[in-house]
């Protein structure tokens, strides 16, 4: 039998107080309460807003990182309330693995989305004084009884004294982020939501740490937030697909123009001798070569490992490689595009050291 709910809410206060999930802005809180089912097993309820200013829906589907942020908020909620970790202790992300069912992620623009998460905590570590130092969180999320996703993640916890010993002295003066890449290349609508800056090299970007961003930097932190790194991985995945598809469509259109006898450009021929004549040959017919826009591929599996702190005052480099999935179409090996799943490997380096890695598997948009 469930025990009495530790945290409750009323219709006038649908979400928990921000400090329970390490947020300052109440609008960023996604969790509404939790119950203890038995030791180390809990249910957590969540509500997604109809419109979030940053985790905006893709066509007809909720943002997959909205699910990741929901999982992230579960850790401080349970660490402080179920495991009595004092407020002021620092939580450090170690890894995350999540699988998402896109068919349960449909966006309802006129009604909030309600979730129930069944959570089990394991590999729980404590100090001699009883304070929590680490645990692994396993979550199963349901939406109206439909399986929405699963996640496993691990955090460590440190007192302010130990955290200061780990971090040492580091600059915290914000710097002006480099210019953003084009928003549509990374699946965004507004430049201020772009976390990647272009470089001359394909599949290579510089991370943008915009400390004025109201969601990613909801409160002051002394390093690049984990959710910013996950957003960078997602945007880099989108940009990689955009680059591959752009090259494929360009090559396809050029090949089609040649095969139809149409010249891609008007041709000018100049003859010289006793007289000079210029002949301009215009193609007799120019095919209309347009590619209808297609929704971006949707992330269904996300794995991330946080290896070390990333300083937002030091340049961070993001690179990607891709690997077609087993159910790809015949054009995958020649064009770099797939008709099935594709796995993108993302790496973040700083000072020539790997600090963050991620893999994101995407499928065609349902």
PDB file of C-alpha atoms in Angstrom, residues 32-336:
ATOM      1  CA  UNK A  32       3.606  17.742  -9.603  1.00  0.00           C
ATOM      2  CA  UNK A  33       4.220  15.260  -6.754  1.00  0.00           C
ATOM      3  CA  UNK A  34       5.469  11.861  -5.640  1.00  0.00           C
ATOM      4  CA  UNK A  35       4.477   8.837  -3.538  1.00  0.00           C
ATOM      5  CA  UNK A  36       6.559   6.152  -1.880  1.00  0.00           C
ATOM      6  CA  UNK A  37       5.398   2.666  -2.886  1.00  0.00           C
ATOM      7  CA  UNK A  38       8.021   0.785  -0.885  1.00  0.00           C
ATOM      8  CA  UNK A  39      11.660   1.420   0.031  1.00  0.00           C
ATOM      9  CA  UNK A  40      13.547   2.825  -2.971  1.00  0.00           C
ATOM     10  CA  UNK A  41      10.456   2.597  -5.221  1.00  0.00           C
ATOM     11  CA  UNK A  42       8.339   5.627  -6.059  1.00  0.00           C
ATOM     12  CA  UNK A  43       5.730   7.080  -8.359  1.00  0.00           C
ATOM     13  CA  UNK A  44       6.288  10.607  -9.637  1.00  0.00           C
ATOM     14  CA  UNK A  45       3.631  12.596 -11.449  1.00  0.00           C
ATOM     15  CA  UNK A  46       4.439  15.198 -14.084  1.00  0.00           C
ATOM     16  CA  UNK A  47       2.620  17.660 -16.273  1.00  0.00           C
ATOM     17  CA  UNK A  48       3.932  19.033 -19.559  1.00  0.00           C
ATOM     18  CA  UNK A  49       2.657  22.463 -20.591  1.00  0.00           C
ATOM     19  CA  UNK A  50       0.800  22.904 -23.856  1.00  0.00           C
ATOM     20  CA  UNK A  51       3.594  25.205 -25.000  1.00  0.00           C
ATOM     21  CA  UNK A  52       7.101  25.452 -23.583  1.00  0.00           C
ATOM     22  CA  UNK A  53       9.245  28.433 -24.637  1.00  0.00           C
ATOM     23  CA  UNK A  54      12.308  26.247 -25.304  1.00  0.00           C
ATOM     24  CA  UNK A  55      11.292  22.577 -25.478  1.00  0.00           C
ATOM     25  CA  UNK A  56       8.989  23.254 -28.394  1.00  0.00           C
ATOM     26  CA  UNK A  57       7.213  20.413 -30.192  1.00  0.00           C
ATOM     27  CA  UNK A  58       8.369  19.092 -33.534  1.00  0.00           C
ATOM     28  CA  UNK A  59       5.519  18.579 -36.043  1.00  0.00           C
ATOM     29  CA  UNK A  60       2.761  16.948 -33.952  1.00  0.00           C
ATOM     30  CA  UNK A  61       5.214  15.460 -31.402  1.00  0.00           C
ATOM     31  CA  UNK A  62       6.512  16.696 -28.050  1.00  0.00           C
ATOM     32  CA  UNK A  63      10.193  17.482 -27.766  1.00  0.00           C
ATOM     33  CA  UNK A  64      12.104  14.356 -26.647  1.00  0.00           C
ATOM     34  CA  UNK A  65      14.281  16.511 -24.383  1.00  0.00           C
ATOM     35  CA  UNK A  66      11.147  17.438 -22.470  1.00  0.00           C
ATOM     36  CA  UNK A  67      11.130  13.793 -21.356  1.00  0.00           C
ATOM     37  CA  UNK A  68      14.835  14.001 -20.464  1.00  0.00           C
ATOM     38  CA  UNK A  69      14.268  17.158 -18.411  1.00  0.00           C
ATOM     39  CA  UNK A  70      11.415  15.396 -16.611  1.00  0.00           C
ATOM     40  CA  UNK A  71      13.806  12.578 -15.675  1.00  0.00           C
ATOM     41  CA  UNK A  72      16.461  15.071 -14.574  1.00  0.00           C
ATOM     42  CA  UNK A  73      14.022  16.806 -12.244  1.00  0.00           C
ATOM     43  CA  UNK A  74      13.185  13.503 -10.568  1.00  0.00           C
ATOM     44  CA  UNK A  75      16.667  13.193  -9.138  1.00  0.00           C
ATOM     45  CA  UNK A  76      16.784  16.346  -6.971  1.00  0.00           C
ATOM     46  CA  UNK A  77      13.158  15.747  -5.978  1.00  0.00           C
ATOM     47  CA  UNK A  78      13.898  12.285  -4.601  1.00  0.00           C
ATOM     48  CA  UNK A  79      17.423  13.053  -3.388  1.00  0.00           C
ATOM     49  CA  UNK A  80      16.199  15.846  -1.112  1.00  0.00           C
ATOM     50  CA  UNK A  81      12.811  14.485  -0.068  1.00  0.00           C
ATOM     51  CA  UNK A  82      13.139  10.693  -0.090  1.00  0.00           C
ATOM     52  CA  UNK A  83      16.850  10.407   0.758  1.00  0.00           C
ATOM     53  CA  UNK A  84      17.136  13.586   2.886  1.00  0.00           C
ATOM     54  CA  UNK A  85      20.046  15.148   1.018  1.00  0.00           C
ATOM     55  CA  UNK A  86      20.491  18.653   2.446  1.00  0.00           C
ATOM     56  CA  UNK A  87      19.696  21.511   0.103  1.00  0.00           C
ATOM     57  CA  UNK A  88      22.851  23.224  -1.042  1.00  0.00           C
ATOM     58  CA  UNK A  89      24.578  19.949  -1.936  1.00  0.00           C
ATOM     59  CA  UNK A  90      25.650  19.710  -5.562  1.00  0.00           C
ATOM     60  CA  UNK A  91      24.441  17.015  -7.963  1.00  0.00           C
ATOM     61  CA  UNK A  92      26.779  15.840 -10.711  1.00  0.00           C
ATOM     62  CA  UNK A  93      25.454  13.927 -13.701  1.00  0.00           C
ATOM     63  CA  UNK A  94      27.377  10.779 -14.623  1.00  0.00           C
ATOM     64  CA  UNK A  95      25.371   9.136 -17.410  1.00  0.00           C
ATOM     65  CA  UNK A  96      21.928   8.879 -18.961  1.00  0.00           C
ATOM     66  CA  UNK A  97      20.232   6.319 -21.208  1.00  0.00           C
ATOM     67  CA  UNK A  98      16.695   6.905 -22.459  1.00  0.00           C
ATOM     68  CA  UNK A  99      14.370   5.201 -24.933  1.00  0.00           C
ATOM     69  CA  UNK A 100      11.337   7.092 -26.191  1.00  0.00           C
ATOM     70  CA  UNK A 101       8.181   5.810 -27.870  1.00  0.00           C
ATOM     71  CA  UNK A 102       7.313   8.491 -30.457  1.00  0.00           C
ATOM     72  CA  UNK A 103       3.757   7.186 -30.837  1.00  0.00           C
ATOM     73  CA  UNK A 104       3.059   8.260 -27.243  1.00  0.00           C
ATOM     74  CA  UNK A 105       4.684  11.678 -27.686  1.00  0.00           C
ATOM     75  CA  UNK A 106       1.902  13.288 -29.719  1.00  0.00           C
ATOM     76  CA  UNK A 107       1.428  16.957 -28.885  1.00  0.00           C
ATOM     77  CA  UNK A 108      -1.958  18.183 -27.676  1.00  0.00           C
ATOM     78  CA  UNK A 109      -1.916  21.976 -28.130  1.00  0.00           C
ATOM     79  CA  UNK A 110      -5.046  22.585 -26.061  1.00  0.00           C
ATOM     80  CA  UNK A 111      -4.461  20.207 -23.138  1.00  0.00           C
ATOM     81  CA  UNK A 112      -1.444  19.606 -20.875  1.00  0.00           C
ATOM     82  CA  UNK A 113       0.203  16.189 -21.019  1.00  0.00           C
ATOM     83  CA  UNK A 114       0.055  14.179 -17.785  1.00  0.00           C
ATOM     84  CA  UNK A 115       2.628  11.491 -17.009  1.00  0.00           C
ATOM     85  CA  UNK A 116       3.122   8.906 -14.299  1.00  0.00           C
ATOM     86  CA  UNK A 117       6.670   7.692 -13.730  1.00  0.00           C
ATOM     87  CA  UNK A 118       7.460   4.493 -11.834  1.00  0.00           C
ATOM     88  CA  UNK A 119      10.932   4.873 -10.376  1.00  0.00           C
ATOM     89  CA  UNK A 120      13.292   2.452  -8.691  1.00  0.00           C
ATOM     90  CA  UNK A 121      16.579   3.577  -7.151  1.00  0.00           C
ATOM     91  CA  UNK A 122      19.579   1.249  -6.855  1.00  0.00           C
ATOM     92  CA  UNK A 123      23.325   1.221  -6.133  1.00  0.00           C
ATOM     93  CA  UNK A 124      22.736   3.792  -3.397  1.00  0.00           C
ATOM     94  CA  UNK A 125      25.870   5.133  -1.730  1.00  0.00           C
ATOM     95  CA  UNK A 126      26.108   7.172   1.476  1.00  0.00           C
ATOM     96  CA  UNK A 127      28.822   8.763   3.575  1.00  0.00           C
ATOM     97  CA  UNK A 128      29.433   7.812   7.172  1.00  0.00           C
ATOM     98  CA  UNK A 129      27.203  10.693   8.255  1.00  0.00           C
ATOM     99  CA  UNK A 130      24.356   9.164   6.229  1.00  0.00           C
ATOM    100  CA  UNK A 131      24.321  11.770   3.480  1.00  0.00           C
ATOM    101  CA  UNK A 132      23.612  10.463  -0.001  1.00  0.00           C
ATOM    102  CA  UNK A 133      26.623  10.426  -2.327  1.00  0.00           C
ATOM    103  CA  UNK A 134      25.278   8.628  -5.422  1.00  0.00           C
ATOM    104  CA  UNK A 135      22.409   6.576  -6.774  1.00  0.00           C
ATOM    105  CA  UNK A 136      21.101   5.125 -10.026  1.00  0.00           C
ATOM    106  CA  UNK A 137      17.547   5.966 -11.018  1.00  0.00           C
ATOM    107  CA  UNK A 138      15.464   3.663 -13.246  1.00  0.00           C
ATOM    108  CA  UNK A 139      12.235   5.134 -14.635  1.00  0.00           C
ATOM    109  CA  UNK A 140       9.280   3.859 -16.665  1.00  0.00           C
ATOM    110  CA  UNK A 141       6.965   6.604 -17.926  1.00  0.00           C
ATOM    111  CA  UNK A 142       3.310   6.121 -18.821  1.00  0.00           C
ATOM    112  CA  UNK A 143       0.939   8.528 -20.494  1.00  0.00           C
ATOM    113  CA  UNK A 144      -2.690   7.638 -19.863  1.00  0.00           C
ATOM    114  CA  UNK A 145      -1.611   4.025 -19.439  1.00  0.00           C
ATOM    115  CA  UNK A 146       0.464   4.000 -22.658  1.00  0.00           C
ATOM    116  CA  UNK A 147       4.187   3.313 -22.431  1.00  0.00           C
ATOM    117  CA  UNK A 148       5.993   6.560 -23.264  1.00  0.00           C
ATOM    118  CA  UNK A 149       9.607   5.807 -22.421  1.00  0.00           C
ATOM    119  CA  UNK A 150      12.226   4.410 -20.087  1.00  0.00           C
ATOM    120  CA  UNK A 151      15.362   5.919 -18.638  1.00  0.00           C
ATOM    121  CA  UNK A 152      18.304   5.010 -16.469  1.00  0.00           C
ATOM    122  CA  UNK A 153      20.564   7.684 -15.061  1.00  0.00           C
ATOM    123  CA  UNK A 154      23.130   8.121 -12.310  1.00  0.00           C
ATOM    124  CA  UNK A 155      24.127  11.170 -10.310  1.00  0.00           C
ATOM    125  CA  UNK A 156      26.620  11.780  -7.548  1.00  0.00           C
ATOM    126  CA  UNK A 157      26.061  14.241  -4.707  1.00  0.00           C
ATOM    127  CA  UNK A 158      28.635  16.395  -2.918  1.00  0.00           C
ATOM    128  CA  UNK A 159      28.601  18.816  -0.019  1.00  0.00           C
ATOM    129  CA  UNK A 160      29.618  22.423  -0.762  1.00  0.00           C
ATOM    130  CA  UNK A 161      33.042  21.796   0.797  1.00  0.00           C
ATOM    131  CA  UNK A 162      33.772  18.722  -1.271  1.00  0.00           C
ATOM    132  CA  UNK A 163      32.365  20.342  -4.414  1.00  0.00           C
ATOM    133  CA  UNK A 164      34.684  23.303  -3.969  1.00  0.00           C
ATOM    134  CA  UNK A 165      37.582  20.881  -3.548  1.00  0.00           C
ATOM    135  CA  UNK A 166      36.605  19.134  -6.801  1.00  0.00           C
ATOM    136  CA  UNK A 167      36.128  22.327  -8.784  1.00  0.00           C
ATOM    137  CA  UNK A 168      39.014  24.370  -7.424  1.00  0.00           C
ATOM    138  CA  UNK A 169      39.483  27.883  -8.740  1.00  0.00           C
ATOM    139  CA  UNK A 170      37.875  28.531 -12.102  1.00  0.00           C
ATOM    140  CA  UNK A 171      36.750  31.711 -13.885  1.00  0.00           C
ATOM    141  CA  UNK A 172      33.024  32.403 -13.788  1.00  0.00           C
ATOM    142  CA  UNK A 173      32.893  35.606 -15.827  1.00  0.00           C
ATOM    143  CA  UNK A 174      30.448  35.074 -18.694  1.00  0.00           C
ATOM    144  CA  UNK A 175      31.847  35.535 -22.187  1.00  0.00           C
ATOM    145  CA  UNK A 176      30.039  36.547 -25.347  1.00  0.00           C
ATOM    146  CA  UNK A 177      29.041  33.355 -27.173  1.00  0.00           C
ATOM    147  CA  UNK A 178      30.075  32.966 -30.826  1.00  0.00           C
ATOM    148  CA  UNK A 179      27.439  33.581 -33.522  1.00  0.00           C
ATOM    149  CA  UNK A 180      24.808  30.841 -33.942  1.00  0.00           C
ATOM    150  CA  UNK A 181      24.500  28.583 -36.927  1.00  0.00           C
ATOM    151  CA  UNK A 182      21.312  28.975 -38.975  1.00  0.00           C
ATOM    152  CA  UNK A 183      18.352  27.935 -36.796  1.00  0.00           C
ATOM    153  CA  UNK A 184      16.721  25.744 -39.443  1.00  0.00           C
ATOM    154  CA  UNK A 185      19.924  23.703 -39.756  1.00  0.00           C
ATOM    155  CA  UNK A 186      19.567  22.563 -36.134  1.00  0.00           C
ATOM    156  CA  UNK A 187      15.783  22.312 -35.911  1.00  0.00           C
ATOM    157  CA  UNK A 188      15.231  25.638 -34.181  1.00  0.00           C
ATOM    158  CA  UNK A 189      13.098  28.676 -34.974  1.00  0.00           C
ATOM    159  CA  UNK A 190      15.001  31.413 -33.139  1.00  0.00           C
ATOM    160  CA  UNK A 191      18.750  32.178 -33.101  1.00  0.00           C
ATOM    161  CA  UNK A 192      18.812  32.632 -29.307  1.00  0.00           C
ATOM    162  CA  UNK A 193      17.837  28.935 -28.926  1.00  0.00           C
ATOM    163  CA  UNK A 194      20.768  27.729 -31.070  1.00  0.00           C
ATOM    164  CA  UNK A 195      23.624  26.279 -28.999  1.00  0.00           C
ATOM    165  CA  UNK A 196      26.023  25.567 -31.891  1.00  0.00           C
ATOM    166  CA  UNK A 197      28.272  27.956 -33.790  1.00  0.00           C
ATOM    167  CA  UNK A 198      29.454  27.005 -37.295  1.00  0.00           C
ATOM    168  CA  UNK A 199      33.057  26.258 -38.254  1.00  0.00           C
ATOM    169  CA  UNK A 200      34.639  25.793 -41.700  1.00  0.00           C
ATOM    170  CA  UNK A 201      34.635  22.027 -41.178  1.00  0.00           C
ATOM    171  CA  UNK A 202      31.576  19.822 -41.782  1.00  0.00           C
ATOM    172  CA  UNK A 203      30.161  18.031 -38.733  1.00  0.00           C
ATOM    173  CA  UNK A 204      32.167  20.317 -36.435  1.00  0.00           C
ATOM    174  CA  UNK A 205      30.795  23.166 -34.325  1.00  0.00           C
ATOM    175  CA  UNK A 206      31.708  25.352 -31.377  1.00  0.00           C
ATOM    176  CA  UNK A 207      29.432  25.206 -28.351  1.00  0.00           C
ATOM    177  CA  UNK A 208      27.518  28.367 -27.453  1.00  0.00           C
ATOM    178  CA  UNK A 209      27.168  29.016 -23.709  1.00  0.00           C
ATOM    179  CA  UNK A 210      24.635  31.829 -23.580  1.00  0.00           C
ATOM    180  CA  UNK A 211      24.356  32.429 -19.856  1.00  0.00           C
ATOM    181  CA  UNK A 212      21.364  34.738 -20.456  1.00  0.00           C
ATOM    182  CA  UNK A 213      19.217  31.916 -21.827  1.00  0.00           C
ATOM    183  CA  UNK A 214      16.175  31.685 -19.534  1.00  0.00           C
ATOM    184  CA  UNK A 215      15.811  27.885 -19.690  1.00  0.00           C
ATOM    185  CA  UNK A 216      19.319  26.477 -20.092  1.00  0.00           C
ATOM    186  CA  UNK A 217      20.704  28.933 -17.515  1.00  0.00           C
ATOM    187  CA  UNK A 218      17.629  29.198 -15.319  1.00  0.00           C
ATOM    188  CA  UNK A 219      19.952  29.905 -12.380  1.00  0.00           C
ATOM    189  CA  UNK A 220      23.673  30.689 -12.047  1.00  0.00           C
ATOM    190  CA  UNK A 221      26.016  27.715 -12.464  1.00  0.00           C
ATOM    191  CA  UNK A 222      29.798  27.490 -12.629  1.00  0.00           C
ATOM    192  CA  UNK A 223      29.988  25.109 -15.621  1.00  0.00           C
ATOM    193  CA  UNK A 224      28.160  24.123 -18.795  1.00  0.00           C
ATOM    194  CA  UNK A 225      24.851  22.536 -17.739  1.00  0.00           C
ATOM    195  CA  UNK A 226      24.144  18.923 -18.649  1.00  0.00           C
ATOM    196  CA  UNK A 227      20.887  19.806 -20.415  1.00  0.00           C
ATOM    197  CA  UNK A 228      22.783  22.262 -22.625  1.00  0.00           C
ATOM    198  CA  UNK A 229      25.157  19.468 -23.652  1.00  0.00           C
ATOM    199  CA  UNK A 230      22.224  17.186 -24.449  1.00  0.00           C
ATOM    200  CA  UNK A 231      20.618  19.963 -26.476  1.00  0.00           C
ATOM    201  CA  UNK A 232      23.916  20.429 -28.318  1.00  0.00           C
ATOM    202  CA  UNK A 233      23.984  16.706 -29.083  1.00  0.00           C
ATOM    203  CA  UNK A 234      20.420  16.854 -30.397  1.00  0.00           C
ATOM    204  CA  UNK A 235      21.117  19.963 -32.512  1.00  0.00           C
ATOM    205  CA  UNK A 236      24.333  18.442 -33.875  1.00  0.00           C
ATOM    206  CA  UNK A 237      22.385  15.322 -34.840  1.00  0.00           C
ATOM    207  CA  UNK A 238      19.802  17.439 -36.635  1.00  0.00           C
ATOM    208  CA  UNK A 239      22.525  19.473 -38.393  1.00  0.00           C
ATOM    209  CA  UNK A 240      24.268  16.285 -39.531  1.00  0.00           C
ATOM    210  CA  UNK A 241      21.051  14.972 -41.085  1.00  0.00           C
ATOM    211  CA  UNK A 242      20.428  18.377 -42.669  1.00  0.00           C
ATOM    212  CA  UNK A 243      23.926  18.433 -44.170  1.00  0.00           C
ATOM    213  CA  UNK A 244      23.678  14.884 -45.525  1.00  0.00           C
ATOM    214  CA  UNK A 245      20.220  15.418 -47.001  1.00  0.00           C
ATOM    215  CA  UNK A 246      21.225  18.772 -48.511  1.00  0.00           C
ATOM    216  CA  UNK A 247      24.202  17.188 -50.267  1.00  0.00           C
ATOM    217  CA  UNK A 248      22.075  14.260 -51.436  1.00  0.00           C
ATOM    218  CA  UNK A 249      19.367  16.539 -52.860  1.00  0.00           C
ATOM    219  CA  UNK A 250      21.951  18.780 -54.547  1.00  0.00           C
ATOM    220  CA  UNK A 251      23.670  15.827 -56.195  1.00  0.00           C
ATOM    221  CA  UNK A 252      20.324  14.304 -57.185  1.00  0.00           C
ATOM    222  CA  UNK A 253      19.092  17.541 -58.764  1.00  0.00           C
ATOM    223  CA  UNK A 254      22.348  18.056 -60.664  1.00  0.00           C
ATOM    224  CA  UNK A 255      22.270  14.448 -61.937  1.00  0.00           C
ATOM    225  CA  UNK A 256      18.634  14.846 -63.022  1.00  0.00           C
ATOM    226  CA  UNK A 257      19.422  18.038 -64.929  1.00  0.00           C
ATOM    227  CA  UNK A 258      22.175  16.314 -66.891  1.00  0.00           C
ATOM    228  CA  UNK A 259      20.059  13.266 -67.716  1.00  0.00           C
ATOM    229  CA  UNK A 260      17.134  15.337 -69.006  1.00  0.00           C
ATOM    230  CA  UNK A 261      19.364  17.197 -71.434  1.00  0.00           C
ATOM    231  CA  UNK A 262      18.917  20.459 -69.611  1.00  0.00           C
ATOM    232  CA  UNK A 263      21.966  22.535 -68.877  1.00  0.00           C
ATOM    233  CA  UNK A 264      22.188  23.607 -65.246  1.00  0.00           C
ATOM    234  CA  UNK A 265      23.497  27.012 -66.343  1.00  0.00           C
ATOM    235  CA  UNK A 266      23.087  28.970 -69.621  1.00  0.00           C
ATOM    236  CA  UNK A 267      26.159  28.319 -71.816  1.00  0.00           C
ATOM    237  CA  UNK A 268      28.009  31.127 -73.580  1.00  0.00           C
ATOM    238  CA  UNK A 269      30.277  30.394 -76.584  1.00  0.00           C
ATOM    239  CA  UNK A 270      32.519  33.085 -78.080  1.00  0.00           C
ATOM    240  CA  UNK A 271      34.074  32.730 -81.585  1.00  0.00           C
ATOM    241  CA  UNK A 272      36.891  35.027 -82.709  1.00  0.00           C
ATOM    242  CA  UNK A 273      38.550  35.694 -86.069  1.00  0.00           C
ATOM    243  CA  UNK A 274      38.002  38.514 -88.511  1.00  0.00           C
ATOM    244  CA  UNK A 275      34.780  39.075 -86.649  1.00  0.00           C
ATOM    245  CA  UNK A 276      33.682  38.297 -83.118  1.00  0.00           C
ATOM    246  CA  UNK A 277      30.349  36.709 -82.337  1.00  0.00           C
ATOM    247  CA  UNK A 278      28.912  35.625 -79.037  1.00  0.00           C
ATOM    248  CA  UNK A 279      26.395  32.809 -79.013  1.00  0.00           C
ATOM    249  CA  UNK A 280      24.328  32.125 -75.920  1.00  0.00           C
ATOM    250  CA  UNK A 281      22.628  28.749 -75.719  1.00  0.00           C
ATOM    251  CA  UNK A 282      19.685  28.533 -73.346  1.00  0.00           C
ATOM    252  CA  UNK A 283      18.274  25.121 -72.406  1.00  0.00           C
ATOM    253  CA  UNK A 284      15.097  24.297 -74.285  1.00  0.00           C
ATOM    254  CA  UNK A 285      13.452  23.175 -71.083  1.00  0.00           C
ATOM    255  CA  UNK A 286      14.439  23.542 -67.487  1.00  0.00           C
ATOM    256  CA  UNK A 287      12.957  20.951 -65.128  1.00  0.00           C
ATOM    257  CA  UNK A 288      11.422  22.203 -61.921  1.00  0.00           C
ATOM    258  CA  UNK A 289      13.642  20.563 -59.332  1.00  0.00           C
ATOM    259  CA  UNK A 290      12.214  21.038 -55.892  1.00  0.00           C
ATOM    260  CA  UNK A 291      12.347  18.726 -52.923  1.00  0.00           C
ATOM    261  CA  UNK A 292       9.343  18.957 -50.614  1.00  0.00           C
ATOM    262  CA  UNK A 293      10.334  19.586 -47.022  1.00  0.00           C
ATOM    263  CA  UNK A 294      10.214  16.521 -44.795  1.00  0.00           C
ATOM    264  CA  UNK A 295       9.950  16.509 -41.008  1.00  0.00           C
ATOM    265  CA  UNK A 296      13.270  15.937 -39.239  1.00  0.00           C
ATOM    266  CA  UNK A 297      14.101  12.451 -37.954  1.00  0.00           C
ATOM    267  CA  UNK A 298      12.925  11.869 -34.408  1.00  0.00           C
ATOM    268  CA  UNK A 299      15.247  10.765 -31.561  1.00  0.00           C
ATOM    269  CA  UNK A 300      14.107   7.483 -30.028  1.00  0.00           C
ATOM    270  CA  UNK A 301      17.261   6.488 -28.132  1.00  0.00           C
ATOM    271  CA  UNK A 302      19.616   8.857 -26.305  1.00  0.00           C
ATOM    272  CA  UNK A 303      22.711   7.894 -24.372  1.00  0.00           C
ATOM    273  CA  UNK A 304      25.106  10.383 -22.781  1.00  0.00           C
ATOM    274  CA  UNK A 305      28.185  10.159 -20.589  1.00  0.00           C
ATOM    275  CA  UNK A 306      29.444  13.174 -18.650  1.00  0.00           C
ATOM    276  CA  UNK A 307      33.174  12.685 -18.209  1.00  0.00           C
ATOM    277  CA  UNK A 308      34.312  15.990 -16.733  1.00  0.00           C
ATOM    278  CA  UNK A 309      33.190  19.558 -16.121  1.00  0.00           C
ATOM    279  CA  UNK A 310      33.070  21.846 -19.130  1.00  0.00           C
ATOM    280  CA  UNK A 311      33.932  25.473 -18.413  1.00  0.00           C
ATOM    281  CA  UNK A 312      31.676  27.887 -20.239  1.00  0.00           C
ATOM    282  CA  UNK A 313      34.567  30.367 -20.472  1.00  0.00           C
ATOM    283  CA  UNK A 314      36.687  27.943 -22.547  1.00  0.00           C
ATOM    284  CA  UNK A 315      35.908  26.935 -26.173  1.00  0.00           C
ATOM    285  CA  UNK A 316      34.201  23.560 -26.487  1.00  0.00           C
ATOM    286  CA  UNK A 317      34.227  21.688 -29.792  1.00  0.00           C
ATOM    287  CA  UNK A 318      31.372  19.431 -30.923  1.00  0.00           C
ATOM    288  CA  UNK A 319      31.884  16.794 -33.620  1.00  0.00           C
ATOM    289  CA  UNK A 320      29.657  14.071 -35.073  1.00  0.00           C
ATOM    290  CA  UNK A 321      29.871  10.853 -37.040  1.00  0.00           C
ATOM    291  CA  UNK A 322      26.920   8.804 -38.268  1.00  0.00           C
ATOM    292  CA  UNK A 323      26.181   5.112 -38.652  1.00  0.00           C
ATOM    293  CA  UNK A 324      23.151   3.854 -40.603  1.00  0.00           C
ATOM    294  CA  UNK A 325      20.910   1.406 -38.798  1.00  0.00           C
ATOM    295  CA  UNK A 326      20.167  -2.149 -39.904  1.00  0.00           C
ATOM    296  CA  UNK A 327      16.874  -1.268 -41.594  1.00  0.00           C
ATOM    297  CA  UNK A 328      18.226   1.392 -43.924  1.00  0.00           C
ATOM    298  CA  UNK A 329      17.355   1.720 -47.561  1.00  0.00           C
ATOM    299  CA  UNK A 330      19.625   0.812 -50.490  1.00  0.00           C
ATOM    300  CA  UNK A 331      20.731   4.408 -50.946  1.00  0.00           C
ATOM    301  CA  UNK A 332      22.259   4.636 -47.498  1.00  0.00           C
ATOM    302  CA  UNK A 333      25.757   3.516 -48.457  1.00  0.00           C
ATOM    303  CA  UNK A 334      26.015   5.883 -51.405  1.00  0.00           C
ATOM    304  CA  UNK A 335      24.232   9.008 -50.220  1.00  0.00           C
ATOM    305  CA  UNK A 336      24.641   9.018 -46.464  1.00  0.00           C
TER     306      UNK A 336
END
